[in-house]
Amino acid sequence: MNIVFLGPPGVGKGTQARVLAARYNLKPVATGDLIRAEVAAKSPLGIEARKFIEGGNLVPDDLIIRMVEGVMTREDHGGFLLDGFPRTIAQAEGLDQLLKGLGRKVRAVVSLGVSEEKVVNRLGSRRICPVCGRVYNLLHQPPKVEGRCDDHPEAELTQRSDDVPETVRRRLDVYKAQTAPLITYYRQRGLLREVDGDGDVDEVTLRIEAVLNP
Ligand code: AMP
């Protein structure tokens, strides 16, 4: 089964994707994480992508689709859990083509929603462990020791460069203009499952499981 997670930045897609990919034995494909790894490695794709990420804009569709194709065709899995992809109609069409080539299709699209105010607050208080990538929230899921990862206390938690207020605003505008149209795209195909993303992690996981196994 192949599942897509859709929603604005900061809605909790990444957190839920990690939990559910493990539970359903799906391969998580988080394009944001893949691109950040390319940026860190200073690969040609990373060098090209960096200016888009830092400006809060989307990386061009062809680069993203090629990157996802690489991941999907490299390994054989029971299914994929796509987090942060597709983000445009062109990417959704590219995904359909890719899956068709692999003899698969999208089973459901989980659209997570929370208010814009909450999203802005969540992104502003998000911190990441530079060693393991674990995501904390200073307000709702703080580490045991201030500023330190619970599992890697030697590492100081960092803030993503695109989680600063100006870039967050831009990312939300980009979401509304370029990604939100996917809600209609998938609703028309009967694949959309809308889930309230407000609440604690376990509560939201239960809601997602309820729409995936009606
Ligand atoms: P995320 O970690 O999902 O919030 O993604 C961080 C940034 O990576 C986004 O603001 C975009 O610049 C870029 N990005 C991630 N996924 C995509 C995608 N599917 N299409 C275009 N750009 C993307």
Coordinates of C-alpha atoms and ligand atoms in Angstrom, one line a residue:
M1 CA 0.0 0.0 0.0
N2 CA 1.2 3.5 -0.9
I3 CA 0.1 6.4 1.3
V4 CA 0.6 10.1 0.7
F5 CA 0.7 12.6 3.6
L6 CA -0.4 16.1 2.7
G7 CA -0.6 19.3 4.7
P8 CA 1.0 22.6 5.5
P9 CA 4.5 22.8 6.9
G10 CA 4.5 22.2 10.7
V11 CA 1.3 20.2 10.7
G12 CA 3.1 17.1 12.0
K13 CA 3.4 15.1 8.8
G14 CA 7.0 14.0 9.6
T15 CA 6.2 12.9 13.1
Q16 CA 3.1 10.9 12.0
A17 CA 4.9 9.5 9.0
R18 CA 7.7 8.0 11.2
V19 CA 5.2 6.4 13.5
L20 CA 3.0 4.9 10.8
A21 CA 5.7 3.8 8.4
A22 CA 7.1 1.7 11.2
R23 CA 3.7 0.3 12.1
Y24 CA 2.7 -0.6 8.5
N25 CA 6.2 -1.5 7.4
L26 CA 6.3 1.1 4.7
K27 CA 9.3 2.8 3.3
P28 CA 9.2 6.5 4.4
V29 CA 10.1 8.9 1.7
A30 CA 10.4 12.5 3.1
T31 CA 11.5 14.7 0.2
G32 CA 12.5 17.5 2.6
D33 CA 14.9 15.1 4.5
L34 CA 16.3 13.8 1.2
I35 CA 17.0 17.3 -0.1
R36 CA 18.6 18.5 3.2
A37 CA 20.9 15.4 3.0
E38 CA 21.9 16.5 -0.6
V39 CA 22.5 20.1 0.6
A40 CA 24.6 18.8 3.5
A41 CA 26.6 16.6 1.1
K42 CA 27.0 19.6 -1.3
S43 CA 26.0 17.4 -4.2
P44 CA 25.1 19.1 -7.5
L45 CA 21.4 18.7 -6.6
G46 CA 22.0 20.0 -3.1
I47 CA 23.8 23.1 -4.5
E48 CA 21.0 23.7 -6.9
A49 CA 18.2 23.1 -4.3
R50 CA 19.7 25.2 -1.5
K51 CA 18.6 28.6 -2.7
F52 CA 15.0 27.4 -3.1
I53 CA 14.8 25.9 0.4
E54 CA 16.4 28.9 2.1
G55 CA 13.9 31.2 0.3
G56 CA 11.0 29.1 1.4
N57 CA 10.2 28.1 -2.2
L58 CA 9.7 24.8 -3.8
V59 CA 12.6 23.0 -5.5
P60 CA 11.7 22.6 -9.2
D61 CA 9.4 19.6 -10.0
D62 CA 11.8 17.8 -12.4
L63 CA 14.6 17.7 -9.8
I64 CA 12.2 16.4 -7.1
I65 CA 10.6 13.8 -9.3
R66 CA 14.0 12.4 -10.4
M67 CA 15.1 12.2 -6.8
V68 CA 11.9 10.3 -5.8
E69 CA 12.2 8.0 -8.8
G70 CA 15.7 7.1 -7.7
V71 CA 14.5 6.1 -4.2
M72 CA 11.5 4.2 -5.4
T73 CA 13.3 2.2 -8.0
R74 CA 16.4 1.5 -6.0
E75 CA 14.7 -0.7 -3.4
D76 CA 11.7 -3.0 -3.5
H77 CA 9.2 -2.4 -0.6
G78 CA 5.8 -3.4 0.5
G79 CA 4.8 0.2 -0.1
F80 CA 5.8 3.8 0.4
L81 CA 4.8 6.5 2.8
L82 CA 5.3 9.8 1.0
D83 CA 5.8 12.8 3.3
G84 CA 6.0 16.2 1.6
F85 CA 5.6 14.8 -1.9
P86 CA 3.8 15.5 -4.1
R87 CA 3.6 19.3 -3.5
T88 CA 2.3 20.4 -6.9
I89 CA -0.1 19.0 -9.5
A90 CA 2.8 18.3 -11.8
Q91 CA 4.4 16.2 -9.0
A92 CA 1.2 14.3 -8.4
E93 CA 1.0 13.5 -12.1
G94 CA 4.7 12.5 -12.0
L95 CA 4.0 10.2 -9.0
D96 CA 1.1 8.5 -10.8
Q97 CA 3.4 7.8 -13.8
L98 CA 6.1 6.5 -11.5
L99 CA 3.8 4.2 -9.6
K100 CA 2.2 3.0 -12.7
G101 CA 5.6 1.9 -14.0
L102 CA 6.1 -0.1 -10.8
G103 CA 2.6 -1.6 -11.0
R104 CA 1.4 0.3 -7.9
K105 CA -1.0 3.1 -7.1
V106 CA -1.8 5.5 -4.3
R107 CA -4.1 3.8 -1.8
A108 CA -5.0 7.0 0.2
V109 CA -4.0 10.6 0.8
V110 CA -4.1 11.7 4.4
S111 CA -4.6 15.4 4.5
L112 CA -3.6 16.8 7.9
G113 CA -5.0 20.2 9.0
V114 CA -4.4 22.6 11.9
S115 CA -5.0 26.3 12.2
E116 CA -2.4 28.6 10.6
E117 CA -1.6 30.2 14.0
K118 CA -0.7 26.8 15.5
V119 CA 1.4 25.9 12.5
V120 CA 3.4 29.2 12.9
N121 CA 3.9 28.5 16.6
R122 CA 4.9 24.9 16.0
L123 CA 7.5 25.8 13.4
G124 CA 9.0 28.6 15.6
S125 CA 9.5 26.2 18.5
R126 CA 10.8 23.2 16.4
R127 CA 14.3 22.1 17.2
I128 CA 16.3 19.2 15.7
C129 CA 19.0 16.9 16.9
P130 CA 21.9 17.2 14.4
V131 CA 23.0 13.7 15.1
C132 CA 19.8 11.6 14.8
G133 CA 17.4 14.1 13.2
R134 CA 14.9 13.6 16.1
V135 CA 12.4 16.5 16.2
Y136 CA 11.5 18.3 19.4
N137 CA 9.1 21.1 20.1
L138 CA 10.2 23.5 22.9
L139 CA 6.6 24.0 24.0
H140 CA 4.9 20.6 23.5
Q141 CA 7.6 17.9 23.3
P142 CA 10.7 19.5 25.0
P143 CA 13.9 17.5 25.6
K144 CA 14.6 16.4 29.1
V145 CA 17.6 18.7 29.3
E146 CA 17.2 22.1 27.8
G147 CA 18.8 22.4 24.3
R148 CA 20.1 18.8 24.3
C149 CA 18.8 15.7 22.5
D150 CA 17.7 13.0 25.0
D151 CA 19.7 10.3 23.1
H152 CA 22.7 12.5 22.1
P153 CA 23.2 14.9 25.0
E154 CA 26.6 15.9 23.5
A155 CA 24.8 17.5 20.6
E156 CA 23.1 20.9 20.9
L157 CA 19.7 21.0 19.3
T158 CA 19.5 23.2 16.2
Q159 CA 16.8 25.2 14.4
R160 CA 16.2 24.6 10.7
S161 CA 17.3 27.7 8.7
D162 CA 13.9 27.8 7.0
D163 CA 12.0 27.8 10.3
V164 CA 12.7 31.5 10.9
P165 CA 9.5 33.7 10.8
E166 CA 10.0 35.4 7.3
T167 CA 10.6 32.0 5.6
V168 CA 7.8 30.4 7.5
R169 CA 5.3 33.0 6.1
R170 CA 6.6 32.4 2.6
R171 CA 6.3 28.6 3.0
L172 CA 2.7 28.9 4.1
D173 CA 1.9 31.2 1.0
V174 CA 3.6 28.6 -1.2
Y175 CA 1.6 25.9 0.4
K176 CA -1.7 27.7 -0.3
A177 CA -0.8 28.6 -3.9
Q178 CA 0.9 25.4 -5.1
T179 CA 0.1 22.5 -2.8
A180 CA -3.4 23.1 -1.5
P181 CA -4.9 22.5 -5.0
L182 CA -3.9 18.8 -4.4
I183 CA -6.7 18.5 -1.9
T184 CA -9.2 18.9 -4.8
Y185 CA -7.1 16.8 -7.1
Y186 CA -7.2 13.8 -4.7
R187 CA -10.7 14.4 -3.5
Q188 CA -11.9 14.1 -7.1
R189 CA -10.1 10.8 -7.3
G190 CA -11.8 9.5 -4.1
L191 CA -8.5 9.2 -2.3
L192 CA -8.6 12.1 0.2
R193 CA -8.9 11.3 3.9
E194 CA -9.1 14.5 6.0
V195 CA -7.7 14.3 9.5
D196 CA -7.6 16.9 12.3
G197 CA -3.9 17.3 13.2
D198 CA -4.6 19.2 16.4
G199 CA -3.9 17.3 19.6
D200 CA -1.1 15.1 21.0
V201 CA 0.9 12.7 18.7
D202 CA -0.9 9.5 19.8
E203 CA -4.3 11.0 19.4
V204 CA -3.6 12.1 15.8
T205 CA -2.1 8.7 15.0
L206 CA -5.3 7.0 16.1
R207 CA -7.3 9.3 13.9
I208 CA -5.1 8.5 10.9
E209 CA -5.4 4.8 11.5
A210 CA -9.2 5.1 11.7
V211 CA -9.3 6.7 8.2
L212 CA -6.9 4.2 6.8
N213 CA -8.8 1.2 8.1
P214 CA -12.4 2.3 8.0
Ligands
AMP1 P1 10.0 19.9 4.4 O1 11.1 19.3 5.2 O2 9.0 18.9 3.9 O3 9.3 21.1 5.1 O4 10.7 20.6 3.1 C1 11.6 21.6 3.3 C2 11.9 22.3 2.0 O5 12.3 21.4 1.0 C3 10.6 22.9 1.3 O6 10.3 24.2 1.8 C4 11.1 22.9 -0.2 O7 12.0 24.0 -0.4 C5 11.8 21.6 -0.3 N1 10.9 20.5 -0.7 C6 10.6 19.4 0.1 N2 9.8 18.6 -0.6 C7 9.6 19.2 -1.8 C8 8.8 18.9 -2.9 N3 8.0 17.8 -3.0 N4 8.8 19.8 -4.0 C9 9.5 20.9 -4.0 N5 10.3 21.2 -2.9 C10 10.3 20.4 -1.8

